[in-house]
PDB file of C-alpha atoms and ligand atoms in Angstrom:
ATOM      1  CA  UNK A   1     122.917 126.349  93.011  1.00 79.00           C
ATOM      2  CA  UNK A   2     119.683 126.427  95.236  1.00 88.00           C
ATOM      3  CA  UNK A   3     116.387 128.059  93.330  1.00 93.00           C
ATOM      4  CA  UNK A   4     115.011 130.923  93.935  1.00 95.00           C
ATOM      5  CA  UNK A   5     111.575 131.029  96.328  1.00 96.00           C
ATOM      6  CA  UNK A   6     110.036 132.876  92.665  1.00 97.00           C
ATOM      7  CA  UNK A   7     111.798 130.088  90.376  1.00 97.00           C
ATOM      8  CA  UNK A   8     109.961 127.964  93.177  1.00 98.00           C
ATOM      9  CA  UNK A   9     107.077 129.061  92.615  1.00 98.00           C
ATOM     10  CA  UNK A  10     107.249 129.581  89.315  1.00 98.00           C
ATOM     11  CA  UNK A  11     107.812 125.537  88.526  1.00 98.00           C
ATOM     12  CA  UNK A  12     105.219 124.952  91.360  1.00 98.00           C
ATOM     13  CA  UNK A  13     102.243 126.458  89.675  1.00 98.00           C
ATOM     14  CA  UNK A  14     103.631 125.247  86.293  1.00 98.00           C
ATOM     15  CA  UNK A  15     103.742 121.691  87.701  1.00 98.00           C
ATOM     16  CA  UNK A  16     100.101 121.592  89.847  1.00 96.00           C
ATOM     17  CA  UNK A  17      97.649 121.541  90.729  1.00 97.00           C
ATOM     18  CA  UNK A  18      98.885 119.343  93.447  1.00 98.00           C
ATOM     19  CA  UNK A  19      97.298 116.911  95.950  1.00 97.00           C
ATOM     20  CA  UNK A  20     100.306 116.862  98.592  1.00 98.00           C
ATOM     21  CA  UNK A  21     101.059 119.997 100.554  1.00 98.00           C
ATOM     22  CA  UNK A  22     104.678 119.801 101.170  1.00 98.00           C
ATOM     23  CA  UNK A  23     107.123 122.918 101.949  1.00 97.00           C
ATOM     24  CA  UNK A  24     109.776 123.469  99.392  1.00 98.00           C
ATOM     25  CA  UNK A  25     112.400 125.400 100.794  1.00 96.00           C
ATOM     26  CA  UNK A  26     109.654 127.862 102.047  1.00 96.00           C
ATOM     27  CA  UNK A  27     107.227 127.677  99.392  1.00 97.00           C
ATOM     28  CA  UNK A  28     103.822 125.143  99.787  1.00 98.00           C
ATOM     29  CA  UNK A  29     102.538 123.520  97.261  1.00 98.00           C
ATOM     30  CA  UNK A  30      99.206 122.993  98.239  1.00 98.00           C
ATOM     31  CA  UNK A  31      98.596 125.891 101.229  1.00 96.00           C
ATOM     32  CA  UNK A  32      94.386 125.824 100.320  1.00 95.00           C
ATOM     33  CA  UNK A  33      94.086 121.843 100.510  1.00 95.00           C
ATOM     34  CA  UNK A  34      90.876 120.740 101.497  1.00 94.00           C
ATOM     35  CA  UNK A  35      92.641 118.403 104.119  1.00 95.00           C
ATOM     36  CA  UNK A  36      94.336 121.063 105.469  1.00 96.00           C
ATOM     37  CA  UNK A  37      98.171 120.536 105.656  1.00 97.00           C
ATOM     38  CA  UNK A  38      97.947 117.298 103.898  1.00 97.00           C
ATOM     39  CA  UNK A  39      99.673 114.587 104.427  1.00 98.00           C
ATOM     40  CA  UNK A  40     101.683 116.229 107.277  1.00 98.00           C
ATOM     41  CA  UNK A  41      98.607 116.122 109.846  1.00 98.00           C
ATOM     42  CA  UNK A  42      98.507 112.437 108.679  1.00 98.00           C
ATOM     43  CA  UNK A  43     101.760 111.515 108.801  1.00 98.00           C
ATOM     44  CA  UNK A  44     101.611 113.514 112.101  1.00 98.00           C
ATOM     45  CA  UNK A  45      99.502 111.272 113.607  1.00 98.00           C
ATOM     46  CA  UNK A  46     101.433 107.926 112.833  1.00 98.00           C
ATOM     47  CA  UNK A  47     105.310 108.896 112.638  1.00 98.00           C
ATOM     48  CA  UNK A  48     105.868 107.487 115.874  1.00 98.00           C
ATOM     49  CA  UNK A  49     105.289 104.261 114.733  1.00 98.00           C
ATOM     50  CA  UNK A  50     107.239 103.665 112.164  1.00 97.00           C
ATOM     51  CA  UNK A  51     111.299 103.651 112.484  1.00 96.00           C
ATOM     52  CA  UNK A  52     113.008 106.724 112.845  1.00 98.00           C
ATOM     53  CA  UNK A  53     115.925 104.934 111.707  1.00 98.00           C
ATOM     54  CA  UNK A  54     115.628 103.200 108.060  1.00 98.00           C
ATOM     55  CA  UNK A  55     119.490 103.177 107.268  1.00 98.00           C
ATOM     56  CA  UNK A  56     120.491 100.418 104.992  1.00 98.00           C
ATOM     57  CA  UNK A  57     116.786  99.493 104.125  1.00 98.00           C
ATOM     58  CA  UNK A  58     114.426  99.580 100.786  1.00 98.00           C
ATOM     59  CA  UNK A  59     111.428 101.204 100.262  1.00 98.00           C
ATOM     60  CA  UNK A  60     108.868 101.259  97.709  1.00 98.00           C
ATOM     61  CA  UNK A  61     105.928 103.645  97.400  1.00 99.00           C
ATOM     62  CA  UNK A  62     103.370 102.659  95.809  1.00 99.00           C
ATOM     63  CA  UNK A  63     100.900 105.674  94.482  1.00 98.00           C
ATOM     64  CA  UNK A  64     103.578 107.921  95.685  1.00 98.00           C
ATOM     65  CA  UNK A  65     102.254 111.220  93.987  1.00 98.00           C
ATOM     66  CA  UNK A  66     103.999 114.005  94.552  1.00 98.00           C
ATOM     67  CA  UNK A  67     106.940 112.509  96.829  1.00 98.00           C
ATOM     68  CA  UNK A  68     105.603 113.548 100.714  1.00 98.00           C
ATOM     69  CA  UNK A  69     106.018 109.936 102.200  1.00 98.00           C
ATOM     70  CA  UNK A  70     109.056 109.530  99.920  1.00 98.00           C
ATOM     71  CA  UNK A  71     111.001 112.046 101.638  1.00 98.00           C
ATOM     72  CA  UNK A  72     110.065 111.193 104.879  1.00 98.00           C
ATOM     73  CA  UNK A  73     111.290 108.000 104.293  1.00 98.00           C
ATOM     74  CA  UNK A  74     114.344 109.417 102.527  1.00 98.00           C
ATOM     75  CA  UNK A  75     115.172 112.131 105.889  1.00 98.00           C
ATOM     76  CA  UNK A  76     115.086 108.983 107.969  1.00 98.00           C
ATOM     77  CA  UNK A  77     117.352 107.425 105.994  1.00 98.00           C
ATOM     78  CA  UNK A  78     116.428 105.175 103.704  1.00 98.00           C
ATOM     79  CA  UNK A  79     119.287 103.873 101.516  1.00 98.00           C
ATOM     80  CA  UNK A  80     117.127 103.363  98.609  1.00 98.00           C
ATOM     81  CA  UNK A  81     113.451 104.965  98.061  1.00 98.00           C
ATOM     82  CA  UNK A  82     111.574 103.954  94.395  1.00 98.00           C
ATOM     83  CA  UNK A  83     108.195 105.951  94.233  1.00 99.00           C
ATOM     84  CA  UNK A  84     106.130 104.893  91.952  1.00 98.00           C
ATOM     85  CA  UNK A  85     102.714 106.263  90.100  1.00 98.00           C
ATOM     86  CA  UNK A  86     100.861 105.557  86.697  1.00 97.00           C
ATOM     87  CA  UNK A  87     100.493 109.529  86.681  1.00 98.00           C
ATOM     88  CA  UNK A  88     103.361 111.535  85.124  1.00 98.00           C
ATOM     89  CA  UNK A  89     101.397 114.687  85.987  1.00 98.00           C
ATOM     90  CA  UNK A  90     102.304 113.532  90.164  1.00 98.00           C
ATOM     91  CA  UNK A  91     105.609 112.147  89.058  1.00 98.00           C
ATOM     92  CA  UNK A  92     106.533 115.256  87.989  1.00 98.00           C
ATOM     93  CA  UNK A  93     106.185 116.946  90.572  1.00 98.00           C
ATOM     94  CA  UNK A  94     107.679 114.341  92.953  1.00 98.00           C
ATOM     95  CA  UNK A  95     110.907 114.936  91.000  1.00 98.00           C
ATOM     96  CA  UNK A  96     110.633 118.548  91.279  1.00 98.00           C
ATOM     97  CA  UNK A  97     110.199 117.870  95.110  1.00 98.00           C
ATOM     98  CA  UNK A  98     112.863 115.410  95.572  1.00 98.00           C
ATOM     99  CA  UNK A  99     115.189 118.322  93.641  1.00 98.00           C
ATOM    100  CA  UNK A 100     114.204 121.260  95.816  1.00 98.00           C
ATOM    101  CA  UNK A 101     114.577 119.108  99.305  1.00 97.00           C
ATOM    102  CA  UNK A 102     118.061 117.542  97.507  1.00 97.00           C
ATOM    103  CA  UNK A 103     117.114 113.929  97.636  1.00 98.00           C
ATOM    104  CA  UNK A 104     118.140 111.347  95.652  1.00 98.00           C
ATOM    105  CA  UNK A 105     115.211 109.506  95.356  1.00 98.00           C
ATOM    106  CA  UNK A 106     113.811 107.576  92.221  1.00 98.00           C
ATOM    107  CA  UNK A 107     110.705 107.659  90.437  1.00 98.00           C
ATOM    108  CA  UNK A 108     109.108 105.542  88.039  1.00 98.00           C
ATOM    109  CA  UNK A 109     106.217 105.312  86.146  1.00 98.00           C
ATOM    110  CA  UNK A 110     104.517 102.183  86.783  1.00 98.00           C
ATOM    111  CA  UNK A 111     101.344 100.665  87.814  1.00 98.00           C
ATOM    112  CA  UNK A 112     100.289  98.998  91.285  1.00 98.00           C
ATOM    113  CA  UNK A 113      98.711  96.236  89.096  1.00 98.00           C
ATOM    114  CA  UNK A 114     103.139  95.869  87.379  1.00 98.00           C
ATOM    115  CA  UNK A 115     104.990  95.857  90.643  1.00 98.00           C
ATOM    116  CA  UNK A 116     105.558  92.174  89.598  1.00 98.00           C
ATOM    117  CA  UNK A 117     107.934  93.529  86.958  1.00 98.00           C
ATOM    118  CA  UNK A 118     110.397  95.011  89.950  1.00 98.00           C
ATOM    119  CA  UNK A 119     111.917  91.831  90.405  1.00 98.00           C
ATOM    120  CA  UNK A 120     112.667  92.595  93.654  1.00 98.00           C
ATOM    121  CA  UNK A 121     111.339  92.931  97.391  1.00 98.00           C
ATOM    122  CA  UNK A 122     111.405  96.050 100.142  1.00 98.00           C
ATOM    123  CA  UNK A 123     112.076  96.049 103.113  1.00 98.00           C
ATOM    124  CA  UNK A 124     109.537  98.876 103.513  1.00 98.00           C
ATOM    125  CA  UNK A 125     106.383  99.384 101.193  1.00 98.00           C
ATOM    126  CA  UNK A 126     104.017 102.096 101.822  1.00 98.00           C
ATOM    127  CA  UNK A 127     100.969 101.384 100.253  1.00 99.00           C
ATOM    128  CA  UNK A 128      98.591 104.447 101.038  1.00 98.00           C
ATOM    129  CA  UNK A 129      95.334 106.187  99.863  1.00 98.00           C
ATOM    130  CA  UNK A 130      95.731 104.217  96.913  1.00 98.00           C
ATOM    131  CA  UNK A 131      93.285 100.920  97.755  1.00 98.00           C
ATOM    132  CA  UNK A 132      89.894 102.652  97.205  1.00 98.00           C
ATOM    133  CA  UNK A 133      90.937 104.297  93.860  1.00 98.00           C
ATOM    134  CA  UNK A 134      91.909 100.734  92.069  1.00 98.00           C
ATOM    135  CA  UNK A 135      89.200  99.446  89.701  1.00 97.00           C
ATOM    136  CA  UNK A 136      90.648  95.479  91.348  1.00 98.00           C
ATOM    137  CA  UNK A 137      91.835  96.130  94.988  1.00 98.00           C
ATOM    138  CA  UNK A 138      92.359  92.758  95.977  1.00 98.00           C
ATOM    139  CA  UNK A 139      94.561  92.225  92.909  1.00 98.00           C
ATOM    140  CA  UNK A 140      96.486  94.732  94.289  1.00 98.00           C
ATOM    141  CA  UNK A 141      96.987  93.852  97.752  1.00 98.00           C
ATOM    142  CA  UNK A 142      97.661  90.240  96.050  1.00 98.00           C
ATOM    143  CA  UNK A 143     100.127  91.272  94.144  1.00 98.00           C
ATOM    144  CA  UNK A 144     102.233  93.747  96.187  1.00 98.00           C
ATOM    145  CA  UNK A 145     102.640  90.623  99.478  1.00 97.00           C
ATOM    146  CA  UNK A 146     103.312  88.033  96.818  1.00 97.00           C
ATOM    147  CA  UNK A 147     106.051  90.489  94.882  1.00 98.00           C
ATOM    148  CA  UNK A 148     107.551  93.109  96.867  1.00 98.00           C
ATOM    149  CA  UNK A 149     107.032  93.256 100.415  1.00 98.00           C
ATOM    150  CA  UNK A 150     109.732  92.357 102.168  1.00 98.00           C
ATOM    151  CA  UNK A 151     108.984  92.976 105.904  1.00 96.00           C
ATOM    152  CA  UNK A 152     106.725  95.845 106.596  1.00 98.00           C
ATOM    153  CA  UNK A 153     103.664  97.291 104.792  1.00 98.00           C
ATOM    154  CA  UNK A 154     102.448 100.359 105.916  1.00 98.00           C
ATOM    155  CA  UNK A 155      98.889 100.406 104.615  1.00 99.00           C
ATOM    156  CA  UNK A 156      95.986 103.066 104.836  1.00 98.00           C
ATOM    157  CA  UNK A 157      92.524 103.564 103.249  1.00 98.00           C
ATOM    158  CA  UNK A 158      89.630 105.944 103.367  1.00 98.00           C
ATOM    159  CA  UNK A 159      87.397 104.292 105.667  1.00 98.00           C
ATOM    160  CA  UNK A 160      83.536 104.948 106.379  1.00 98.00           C
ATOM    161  CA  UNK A 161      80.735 103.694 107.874  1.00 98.00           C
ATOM    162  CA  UNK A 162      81.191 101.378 111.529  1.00 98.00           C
ATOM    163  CA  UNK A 163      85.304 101.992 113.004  1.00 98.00           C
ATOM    164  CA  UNK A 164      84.372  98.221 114.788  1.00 98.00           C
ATOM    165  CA  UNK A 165      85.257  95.077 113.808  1.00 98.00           C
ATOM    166  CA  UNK A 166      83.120  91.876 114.509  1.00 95.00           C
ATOM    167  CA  UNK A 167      84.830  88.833 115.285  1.00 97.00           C
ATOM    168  CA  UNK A 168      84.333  86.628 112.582  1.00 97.00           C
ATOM    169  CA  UNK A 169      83.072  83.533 112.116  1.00 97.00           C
ATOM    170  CA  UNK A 170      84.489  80.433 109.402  1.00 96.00           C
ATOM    171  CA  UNK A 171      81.379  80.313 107.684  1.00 97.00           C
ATOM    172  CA  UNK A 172      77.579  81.710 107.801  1.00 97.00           C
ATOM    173  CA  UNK A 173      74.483  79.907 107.005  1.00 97.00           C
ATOM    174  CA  UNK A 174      72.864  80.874 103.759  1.00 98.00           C
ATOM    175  CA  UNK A 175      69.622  81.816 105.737  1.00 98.00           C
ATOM    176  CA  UNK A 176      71.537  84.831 107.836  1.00 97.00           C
ATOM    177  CA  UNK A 177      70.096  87.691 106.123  1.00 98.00           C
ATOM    178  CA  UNK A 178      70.833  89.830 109.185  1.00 97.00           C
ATOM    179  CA  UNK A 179      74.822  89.322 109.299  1.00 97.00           C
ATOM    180  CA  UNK A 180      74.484  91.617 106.113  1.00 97.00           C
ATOM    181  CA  UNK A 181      72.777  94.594 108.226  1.00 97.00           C
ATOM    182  CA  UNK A 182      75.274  94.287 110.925  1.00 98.00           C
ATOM    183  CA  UNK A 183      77.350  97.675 111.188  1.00 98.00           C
ATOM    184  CA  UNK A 184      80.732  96.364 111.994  1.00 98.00           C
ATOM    185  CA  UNK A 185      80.667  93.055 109.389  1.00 98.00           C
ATOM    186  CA  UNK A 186      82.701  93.783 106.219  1.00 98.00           C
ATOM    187  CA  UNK A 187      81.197  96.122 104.263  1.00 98.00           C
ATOM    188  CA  UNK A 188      82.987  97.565 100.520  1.00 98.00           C
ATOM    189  CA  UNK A 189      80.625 100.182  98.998  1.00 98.00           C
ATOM    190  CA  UNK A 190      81.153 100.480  95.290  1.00 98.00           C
ATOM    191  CA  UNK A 191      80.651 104.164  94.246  1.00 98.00           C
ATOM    192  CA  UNK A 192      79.632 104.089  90.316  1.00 98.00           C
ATOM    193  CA  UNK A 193      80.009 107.583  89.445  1.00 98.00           C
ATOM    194  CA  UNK A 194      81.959 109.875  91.762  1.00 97.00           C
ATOM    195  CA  UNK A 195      82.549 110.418  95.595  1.00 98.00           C
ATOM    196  CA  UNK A 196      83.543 113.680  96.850  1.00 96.00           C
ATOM    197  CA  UNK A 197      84.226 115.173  93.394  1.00 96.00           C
ATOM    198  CA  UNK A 198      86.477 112.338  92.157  1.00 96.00           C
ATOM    199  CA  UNK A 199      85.519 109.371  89.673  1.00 97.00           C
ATOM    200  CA  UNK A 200      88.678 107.454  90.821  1.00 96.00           C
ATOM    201  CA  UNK A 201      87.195 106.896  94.211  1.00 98.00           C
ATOM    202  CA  UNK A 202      85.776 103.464  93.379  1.00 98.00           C
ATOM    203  CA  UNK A 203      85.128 101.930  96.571  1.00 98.00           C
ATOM    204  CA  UNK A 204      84.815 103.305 100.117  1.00 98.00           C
ATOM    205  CA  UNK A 205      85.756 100.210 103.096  1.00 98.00           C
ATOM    206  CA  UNK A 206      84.483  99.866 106.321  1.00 98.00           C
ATOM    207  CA  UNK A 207      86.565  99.406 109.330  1.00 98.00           C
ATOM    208  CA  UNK A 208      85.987  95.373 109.275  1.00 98.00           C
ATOM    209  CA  UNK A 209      86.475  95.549 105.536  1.00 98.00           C
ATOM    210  CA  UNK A 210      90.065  96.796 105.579  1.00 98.00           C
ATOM    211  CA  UNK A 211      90.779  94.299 108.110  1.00 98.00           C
ATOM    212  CA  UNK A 212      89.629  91.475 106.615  1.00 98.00           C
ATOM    213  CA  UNK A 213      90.966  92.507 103.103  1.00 98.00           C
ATOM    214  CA  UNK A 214      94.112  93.142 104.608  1.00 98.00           C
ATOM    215  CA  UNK A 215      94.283  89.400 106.016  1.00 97.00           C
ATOM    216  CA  UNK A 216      92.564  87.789 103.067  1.00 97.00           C
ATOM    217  CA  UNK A 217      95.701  88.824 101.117  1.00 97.00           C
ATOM    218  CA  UNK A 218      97.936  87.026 103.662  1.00 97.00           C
ATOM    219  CA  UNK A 219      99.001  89.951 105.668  1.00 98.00           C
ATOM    220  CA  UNK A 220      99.462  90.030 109.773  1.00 98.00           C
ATOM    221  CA  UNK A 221      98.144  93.185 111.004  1.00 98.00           C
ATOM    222  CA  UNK A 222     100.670  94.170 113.591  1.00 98.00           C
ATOM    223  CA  UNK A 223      99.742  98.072 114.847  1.00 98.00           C
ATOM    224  CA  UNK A 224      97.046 100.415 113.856  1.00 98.00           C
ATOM    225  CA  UNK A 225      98.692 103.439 115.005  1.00 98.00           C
ATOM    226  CA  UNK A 226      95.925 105.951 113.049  1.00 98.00           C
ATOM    227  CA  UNK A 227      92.592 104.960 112.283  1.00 97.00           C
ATOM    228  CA  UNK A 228      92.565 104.118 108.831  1.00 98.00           C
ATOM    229  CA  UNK A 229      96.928 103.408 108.950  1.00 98.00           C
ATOM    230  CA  UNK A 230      97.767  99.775 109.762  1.00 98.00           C
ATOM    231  CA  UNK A 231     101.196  98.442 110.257  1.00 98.00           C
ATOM    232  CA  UNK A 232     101.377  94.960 108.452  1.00 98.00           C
ATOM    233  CA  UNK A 233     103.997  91.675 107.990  1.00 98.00           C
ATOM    234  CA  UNK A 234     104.009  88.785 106.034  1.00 97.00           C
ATOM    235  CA  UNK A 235     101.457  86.509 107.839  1.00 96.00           C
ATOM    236  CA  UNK A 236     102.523  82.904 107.725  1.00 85.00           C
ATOM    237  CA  UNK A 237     100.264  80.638 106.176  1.00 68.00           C
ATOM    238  CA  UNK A 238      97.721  78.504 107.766  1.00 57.00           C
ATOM    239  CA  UNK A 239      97.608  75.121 105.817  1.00 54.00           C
ATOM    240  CA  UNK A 240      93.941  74.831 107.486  1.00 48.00           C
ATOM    241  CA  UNK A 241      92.459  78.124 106.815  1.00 56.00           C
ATOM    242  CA  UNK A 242      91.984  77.802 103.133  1.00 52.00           C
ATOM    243  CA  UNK A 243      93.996  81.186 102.200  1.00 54.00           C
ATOM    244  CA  UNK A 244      95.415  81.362  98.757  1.00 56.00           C
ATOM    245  CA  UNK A 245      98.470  83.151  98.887  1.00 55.00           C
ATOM    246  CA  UNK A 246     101.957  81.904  98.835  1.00 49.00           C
ATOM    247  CA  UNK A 247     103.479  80.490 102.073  1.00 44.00           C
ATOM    248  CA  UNK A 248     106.064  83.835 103.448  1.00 39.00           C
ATOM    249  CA  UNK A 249     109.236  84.028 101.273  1.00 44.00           C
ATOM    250  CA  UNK A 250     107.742  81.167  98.729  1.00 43.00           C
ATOM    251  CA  UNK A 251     106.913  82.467  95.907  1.00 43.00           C
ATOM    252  CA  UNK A 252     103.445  81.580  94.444  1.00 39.00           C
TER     253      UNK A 252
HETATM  254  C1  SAM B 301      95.011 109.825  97.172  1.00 50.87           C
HETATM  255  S1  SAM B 301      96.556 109.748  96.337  1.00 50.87           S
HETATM  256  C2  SAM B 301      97.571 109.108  97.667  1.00 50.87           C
HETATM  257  C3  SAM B 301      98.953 109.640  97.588  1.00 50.87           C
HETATM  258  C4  SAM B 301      99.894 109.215  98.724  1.00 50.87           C
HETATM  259  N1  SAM B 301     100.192 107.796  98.673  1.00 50.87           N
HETATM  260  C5  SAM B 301      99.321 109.597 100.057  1.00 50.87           C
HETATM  261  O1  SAM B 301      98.971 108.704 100.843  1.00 50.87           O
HETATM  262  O2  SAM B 301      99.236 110.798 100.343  1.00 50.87           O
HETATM  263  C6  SAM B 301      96.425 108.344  95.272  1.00 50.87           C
HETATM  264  C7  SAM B 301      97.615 108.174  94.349  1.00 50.87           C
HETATM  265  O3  SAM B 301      97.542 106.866  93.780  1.00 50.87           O
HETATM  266  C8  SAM B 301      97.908 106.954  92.425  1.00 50.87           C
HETATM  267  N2  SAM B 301      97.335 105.785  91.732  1.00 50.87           N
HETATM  268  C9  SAM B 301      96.036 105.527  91.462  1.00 50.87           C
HETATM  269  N3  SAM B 301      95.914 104.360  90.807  1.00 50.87           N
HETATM  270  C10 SAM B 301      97.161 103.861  90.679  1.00 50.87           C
HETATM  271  C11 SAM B 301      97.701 102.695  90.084  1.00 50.87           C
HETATM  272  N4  SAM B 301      96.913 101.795  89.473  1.00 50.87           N
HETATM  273  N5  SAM B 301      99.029 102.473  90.146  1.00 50.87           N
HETATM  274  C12 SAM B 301      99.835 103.398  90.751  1.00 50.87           C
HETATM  275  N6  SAM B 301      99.396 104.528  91.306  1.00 50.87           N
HETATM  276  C13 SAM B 301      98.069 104.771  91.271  1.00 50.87           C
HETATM  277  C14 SAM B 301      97.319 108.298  91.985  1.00 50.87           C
HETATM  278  O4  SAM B 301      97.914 108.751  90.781  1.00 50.87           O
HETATM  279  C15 SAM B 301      97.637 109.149  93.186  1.00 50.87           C
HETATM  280  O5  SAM B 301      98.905 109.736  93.093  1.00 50.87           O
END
């Protein structure tokens, strides 16, 4: 039997606060986010891009808090959706979600840094607003294109600073003290103490430096439909270019 809008509410308060905004039969969780309607202006802004159908596919979210993208990707649908989070606190409320909207959708406790321990690949990961909160982002990105994407990653940070991206060169001379100064070369700014309130926003990324993460790890950027969302695919490897990953669908 469907809750009631006050049971609703009721296990919505009990459950929060909450970070995603999303409309349970009627009832936001979030309706004062600082974002505004957040994610849906995001995902607003980049729906279009990804496919509106996702029957018989996989999909892992990685960071998933409370469930938004997980039910997107479930109302398209997804045959399978695992969100995962190391915080119960979100994971609770994902469930609670998932339960109100009637989806079956799984979630799991686990960190970004254990996706190894899946044992399996996705056709779909989503790997958003989760980067710049990681105490070992490249690990990260390392891990989740050498263990579970499949296809597509659909990747997005908090950016700041320059939104261009120099063309880079192989190498710099030592002497190039200007490159550094450069608006639109990689920068990664490492925030010690806290950035807009929160001590789990470790670094903030340039444009460049998203990009050139992204690509360090061995992923093809292949659309950036919203400035800080990119669209990304196993990038084959480049005996010549001295990348470390694994060669796509080798395993390391
Ligand atoms: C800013 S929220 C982003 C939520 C959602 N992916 C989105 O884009 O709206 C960051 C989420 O990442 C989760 N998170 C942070 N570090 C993590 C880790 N090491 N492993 C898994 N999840 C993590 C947080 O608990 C939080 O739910």
């Amino acid at each position: 039997m469907p809750l009631s809008s006050i049971e609703i509410r009721r296990q919505i308060e009990a459950l929060g606060p909450w970070f995603h905004n999303i409309d349970l039969a009627g009832v936001a969780t979030a309706p004062d986010h600082f974002l505004g309607n957040y994610p849906y202006v995001k995902w607003q802004k980049f729906a279009s891009a990804i496919p509106t159908d996702l029957s018989g596919k996989s999909v892992l979210d990685i960071g998933c808090n409370a469930g938004f993208y997980s039910i997107e990707m479930k109302q398209r649908g997804a045959d399978r959706v695992l969100g995962i989070d190391f915080d119960e606190v979100y994971l609770n409320q994902a469930r609670f979600a998932a339960q109100v909207a009637d989806m079956d959708i799984e979630f799991r406790r686990l960190s970004v840094y254990d996706v190894g321990a899946l044992g399996e690949r996705f056709d779909i990961v989503l790997f958003m607003g989760v980067l710049y909160h990681l105490r070992h982002p490249l690990l990260a990105l390392d891990l989740i294109r050498e263990h579970v994407t499949g296809d597509l990653m659909v990747f997005q940070s908090m950016q700041r600073g320059s939104t261009e991206a120099a063309a880079l060169e192989k190498n710099y001379p030592f002497w190039d003290y200007q490159l550094f100064n450069e608006p639109d070369f990689p920068k990664l700014h490492f925030i010690e103490h806290c950035y807009a309130d929160d001590p789990t926003n470790w670094w903030v990324p340039n444009r460049a430096c998203v990009e050139a993460m992204l690509r360090s790890a061995g992923f093809e950027i292949v659309g950036h439909p919203e400035q800080e969302v990119y669209l990304c695919r196993l990038a084959e490897k480049n005996e010549n270019d001295g990348a470390v990953y694994p060669a796509k669908g080798k395993s390391a």
